[in-house]
Short mmCIF file of C-alpha atoms and ligand atoms in Angstrom, two decimals:
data_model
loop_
_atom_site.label_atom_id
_atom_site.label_comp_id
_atom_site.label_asym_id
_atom_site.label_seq_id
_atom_site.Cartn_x
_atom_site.Cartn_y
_atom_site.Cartn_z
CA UNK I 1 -12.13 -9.71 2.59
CA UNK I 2 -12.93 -7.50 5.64
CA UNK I 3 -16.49 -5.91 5.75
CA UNK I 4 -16.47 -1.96 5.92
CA UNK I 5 -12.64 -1.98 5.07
CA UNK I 6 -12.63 0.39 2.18
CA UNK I 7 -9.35 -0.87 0.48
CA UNK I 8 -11.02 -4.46 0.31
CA UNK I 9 -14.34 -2.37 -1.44
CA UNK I 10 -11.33 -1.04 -4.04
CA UNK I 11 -9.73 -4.65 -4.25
CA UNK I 12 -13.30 -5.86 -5.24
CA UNK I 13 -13.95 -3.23 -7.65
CA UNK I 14 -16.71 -1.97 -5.33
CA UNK I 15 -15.27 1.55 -5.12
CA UNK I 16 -12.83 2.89 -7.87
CA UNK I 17 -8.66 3.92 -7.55
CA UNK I 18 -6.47 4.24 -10.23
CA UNK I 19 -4.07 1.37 -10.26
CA UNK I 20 -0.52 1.15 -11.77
CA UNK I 21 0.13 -2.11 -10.22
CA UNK I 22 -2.26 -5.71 -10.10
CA UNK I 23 -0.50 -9.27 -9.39
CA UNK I 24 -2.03 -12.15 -7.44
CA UNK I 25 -0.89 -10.95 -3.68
CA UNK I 26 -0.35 -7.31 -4.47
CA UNK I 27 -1.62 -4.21 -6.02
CA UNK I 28 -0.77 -0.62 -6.33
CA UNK I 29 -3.39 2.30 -6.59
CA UNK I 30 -2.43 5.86 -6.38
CA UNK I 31 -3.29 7.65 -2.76
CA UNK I 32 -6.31 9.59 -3.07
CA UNK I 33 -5.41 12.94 -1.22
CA UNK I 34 -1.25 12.56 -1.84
CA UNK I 35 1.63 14.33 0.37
CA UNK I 36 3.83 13.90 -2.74
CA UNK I 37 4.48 14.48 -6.22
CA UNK I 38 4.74 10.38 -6.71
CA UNK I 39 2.12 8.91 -3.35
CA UNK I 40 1.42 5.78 -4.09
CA UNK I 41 0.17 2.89 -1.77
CA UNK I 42 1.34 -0.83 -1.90
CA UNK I 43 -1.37 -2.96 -0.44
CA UNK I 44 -1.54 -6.86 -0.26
CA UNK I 45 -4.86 -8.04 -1.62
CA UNK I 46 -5.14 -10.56 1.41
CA UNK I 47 -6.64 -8.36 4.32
CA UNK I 48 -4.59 -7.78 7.00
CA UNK I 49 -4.81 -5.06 9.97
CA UNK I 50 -1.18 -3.31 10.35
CA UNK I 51 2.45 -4.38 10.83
CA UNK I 52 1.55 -5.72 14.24
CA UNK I 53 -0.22 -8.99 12.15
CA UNK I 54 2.56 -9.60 10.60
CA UNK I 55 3.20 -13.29 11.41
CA UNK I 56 6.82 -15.32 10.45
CA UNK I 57 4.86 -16.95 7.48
CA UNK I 58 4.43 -13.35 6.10
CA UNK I 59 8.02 -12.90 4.71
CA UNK I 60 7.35 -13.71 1.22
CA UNK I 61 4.58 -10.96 0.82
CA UNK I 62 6.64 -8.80 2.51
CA UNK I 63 9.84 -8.95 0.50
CA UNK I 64 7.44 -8.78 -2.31
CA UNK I 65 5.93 -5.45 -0.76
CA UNK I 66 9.29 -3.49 -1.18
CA UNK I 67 10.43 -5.14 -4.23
CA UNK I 68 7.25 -3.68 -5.59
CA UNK I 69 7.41 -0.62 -4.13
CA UNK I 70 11.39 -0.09 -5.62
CA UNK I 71 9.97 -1.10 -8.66
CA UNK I 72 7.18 1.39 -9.23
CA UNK I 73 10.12 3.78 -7.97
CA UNK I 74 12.16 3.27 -10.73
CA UNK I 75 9.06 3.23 -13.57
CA UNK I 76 8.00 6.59 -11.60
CA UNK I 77 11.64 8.00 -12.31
CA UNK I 78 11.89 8.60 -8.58
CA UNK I 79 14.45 6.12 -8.01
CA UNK I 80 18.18 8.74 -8.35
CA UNK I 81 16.30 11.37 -6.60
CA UNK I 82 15.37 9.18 -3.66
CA UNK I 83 12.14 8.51 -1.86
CA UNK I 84 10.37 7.53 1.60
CA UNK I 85 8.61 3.90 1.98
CA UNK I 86 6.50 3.76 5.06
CA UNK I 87 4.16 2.24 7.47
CA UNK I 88 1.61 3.75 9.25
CA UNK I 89 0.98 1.21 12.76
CA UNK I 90 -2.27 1.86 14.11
CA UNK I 91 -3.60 5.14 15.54
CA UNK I 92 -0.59 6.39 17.63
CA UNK I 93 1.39 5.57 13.86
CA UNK I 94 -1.32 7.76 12.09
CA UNK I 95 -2.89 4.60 10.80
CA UNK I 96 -6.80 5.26 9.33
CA UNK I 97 -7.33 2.76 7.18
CA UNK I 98 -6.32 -1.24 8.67
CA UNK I 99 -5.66 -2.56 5.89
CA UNK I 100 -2.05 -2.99 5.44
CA UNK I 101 -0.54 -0.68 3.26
CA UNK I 102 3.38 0.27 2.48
CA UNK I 103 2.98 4.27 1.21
CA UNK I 104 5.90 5.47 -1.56
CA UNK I 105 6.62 8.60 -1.36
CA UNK I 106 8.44 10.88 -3.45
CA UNK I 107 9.13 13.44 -6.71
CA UNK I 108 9.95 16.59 -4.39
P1 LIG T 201 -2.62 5.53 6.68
O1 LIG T 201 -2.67 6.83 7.43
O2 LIG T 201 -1.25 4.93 6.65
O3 LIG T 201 -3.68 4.56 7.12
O4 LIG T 201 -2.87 5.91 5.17
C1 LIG T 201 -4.08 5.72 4.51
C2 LIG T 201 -3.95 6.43 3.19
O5 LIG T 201 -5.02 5.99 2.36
C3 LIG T 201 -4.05 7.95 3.28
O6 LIG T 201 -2.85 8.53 2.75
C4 LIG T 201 -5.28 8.29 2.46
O7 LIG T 201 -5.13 9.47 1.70
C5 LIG T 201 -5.42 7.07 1.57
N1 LIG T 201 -6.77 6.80 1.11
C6 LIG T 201 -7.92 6.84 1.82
N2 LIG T 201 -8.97 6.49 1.06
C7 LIG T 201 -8.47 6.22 -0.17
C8 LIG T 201 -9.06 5.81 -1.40
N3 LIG T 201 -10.38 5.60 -1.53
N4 LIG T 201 -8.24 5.63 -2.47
C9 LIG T 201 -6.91 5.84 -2.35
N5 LIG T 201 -6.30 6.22 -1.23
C10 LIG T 201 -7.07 6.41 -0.14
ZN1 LIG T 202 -9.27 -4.82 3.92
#
């Protein structure tokens, strides 16, 4: 847990989001000011800055990252129509909050 980081404050319960999505390494919580019908942000519970601290012993959480985010396509009916699944990497990447985060994007 990262002092200051305001997705830890929402994985403590300091600071509320509405969550669809809460297992032991991940969550889902719908994005606060969306760019999408369905916005919704995949977030590991264990803090970590951006893709760049990734490390090779990160593949599990990672597979389970997208296998999450597919799945909350499909229950958000999003899955035929299609959607985007991205990663903001720090500023020049229009990163504002490191903490990592996979956004899911879609509904148009
Ligand atoms: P990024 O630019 O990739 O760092 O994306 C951060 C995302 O977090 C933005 O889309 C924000 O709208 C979203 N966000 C910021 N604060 C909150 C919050 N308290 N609850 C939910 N989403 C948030
Ligand atoms: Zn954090």
């Amino acid at each position: 847990m990262e002092k200051g980081c305001i997705f830890c404050e929402i994985l403590r319960g300091e600071r509320p989001a509405v969550f669809l999505y809460q297992g032991d390494s991940v969550v889902v919580f719908k994005d606060i000011h969306p760019h999408a019908p369905v916005h919704l942000l995949i977030v590991p519970r264990r803090h970590i800055r951006s893709v760049n601290d990734l490390t090779e012993q990160d593949g599990d959480l990672i597979a389970e990252m997208i296998l999450r985010a597919r799945e909350m396509a499909r229950e958000s009916l999003i899955s035929e129509s299609g959607y985007k699944l991205l990663f903001n990497v720090e500023r020049g990447g229009g990163q504002i909050i490191f903490h990592l985060h996979l956004h899911l994007l879609g509904g148009w």
